[in-house]
């Protein structure tokens, strides 16, 4: 398998709560900084849509829904 751990985070969902509302999330024991394309509030479900060396980019899950 030639895929980095960070790239495997793409598409992962999580909920904005009190432990991560400041822009930090932990996966597999590693802490990541994340930024959003739009304002987030407690309870929002987000999806990791991009990975860079500096941060993860998240988007509200409802913004990605296709009907």
Short mmCIF file of C-alpha atoms in Angstrom, two decimals:
data_model
loop_
_atom_site.label_atom_id
_atom_site.label_comp_id
_atom_site.label_asym_id
_atom_site.label_seq_id
_atom_site.Cartn_x
_atom_site.Cartn_y
_atom_site.Cartn_z
CA UNK A 1 0.00 0.00 0.00
CA UNK A 2 1.56 3.24 -1.14
CA UNK A 3 -0.86 5.71 0.44
CA UNK A 4 0.12 8.00 3.30
CA UNK A 5 -1.85 8.13 6.54
CA UNK A 6 -2.80 11.74 5.84
CA UNK A 7 -4.26 10.87 2.43
CA UNK A 8 -6.33 8.11 4.03
CA UNK A 9 -8.10 10.81 6.05
CA UNK A 10 -9.80 12.15 2.91
CA UNK A 11 -13.53 11.59 3.11
CA UNK A 12 -13.52 10.96 6.88
CA UNK A 13 -16.50 12.54 8.67
CA UNK A 14 -16.54 14.01 12.16
CA UNK A 15 -18.78 16.26 14.24
CA UNK A 16 -17.69 19.67 15.50
CA UNK A 17 -17.89 19.49 19.29
CA UNK A 18 -16.29 21.16 22.31
CA UNK A 19 -13.10 19.10 21.99
CA UNK A 20 -12.33 20.21 18.43
CA UNK A 21 -14.11 23.53 17.89
CA UNK A 22 -10.75 25.36 18.10
CA UNK A 23 -9.55 23.69 14.90
CA UNK A 24 -7.64 20.66 16.17
CA UNK A 25 -8.64 17.00 15.75
CA UNK A 26 -6.87 13.74 16.58
CA UNK A 27 -6.87 10.64 14.37
CA UNK A 28 -4.81 7.54 15.16
CA UNK A 29 -3.07 9.42 17.99
CA UNK A 30 -1.88 12.24 15.70
CA UNK A 31 -3.17 15.80 16.17
CA UNK A 32 -4.09 17.76 13.03
CA UNK A 33 -5.04 21.40 12.54
CA UNK A 34 -8.09 21.87 10.32
CA UNK A 35 -9.63 24.85 8.54
CA UNK A 36 -13.07 25.21 7.00
CA UNK A 37 -14.26 26.88 3.82
CA UNK A 38 -17.24 28.31 5.71
CA UNK A 39 -18.13 29.17 9.32
CA UNK A 40 -18.76 26.14 11.53
CA UNK A 41 -20.77 25.76 14.72
CA UNK A 42 -21.11 23.06 17.35
CA UNK A 43 -22.95 20.03 15.98
CA UNK A 44 -21.95 20.50 12.34
CA UNK A 45 -20.90 17.33 10.54
CA UNK A 46 -17.83 17.93 8.39
CA UNK A 47 -15.87 15.93 5.83
CA UNK A 48 -12.12 16.14 5.22
CA UNK A 49 -11.84 17.28 1.59
CA UNK A 50 -8.13 18.16 1.30
CA UNK A 51 -4.85 17.39 3.03
CA UNK A 52 -1.79 19.67 2.99
CA UNK A 53 1.41 19.73 5.01
CA UNK A 54 -0.02 22.59 7.10
CA UNK A 55 -3.63 21.52 7.73
CA UNK A 56 -6.69 19.52 6.78
CA UNK A 57 -9.46 21.29 4.88
CA UNK A 58 -12.98 20.42 5.96
CA UNK A 59 -16.34 21.10 4.34
CA UNK A 60 -19.79 20.82 5.88
CA UNK A 61 -21.21 17.41 4.95
CA UNK A 62 -24.53 18.96 3.94
CA UNK A 63 -22.69 21.09 1.36
CA UNK A 64 -21.47 17.92 -0.37
CA UNK A 65 -24.88 16.27 -0.68
CA UNK A 66 -26.02 15.75 -4.25
CA UNK A 67 -29.72 15.25 -4.97
#
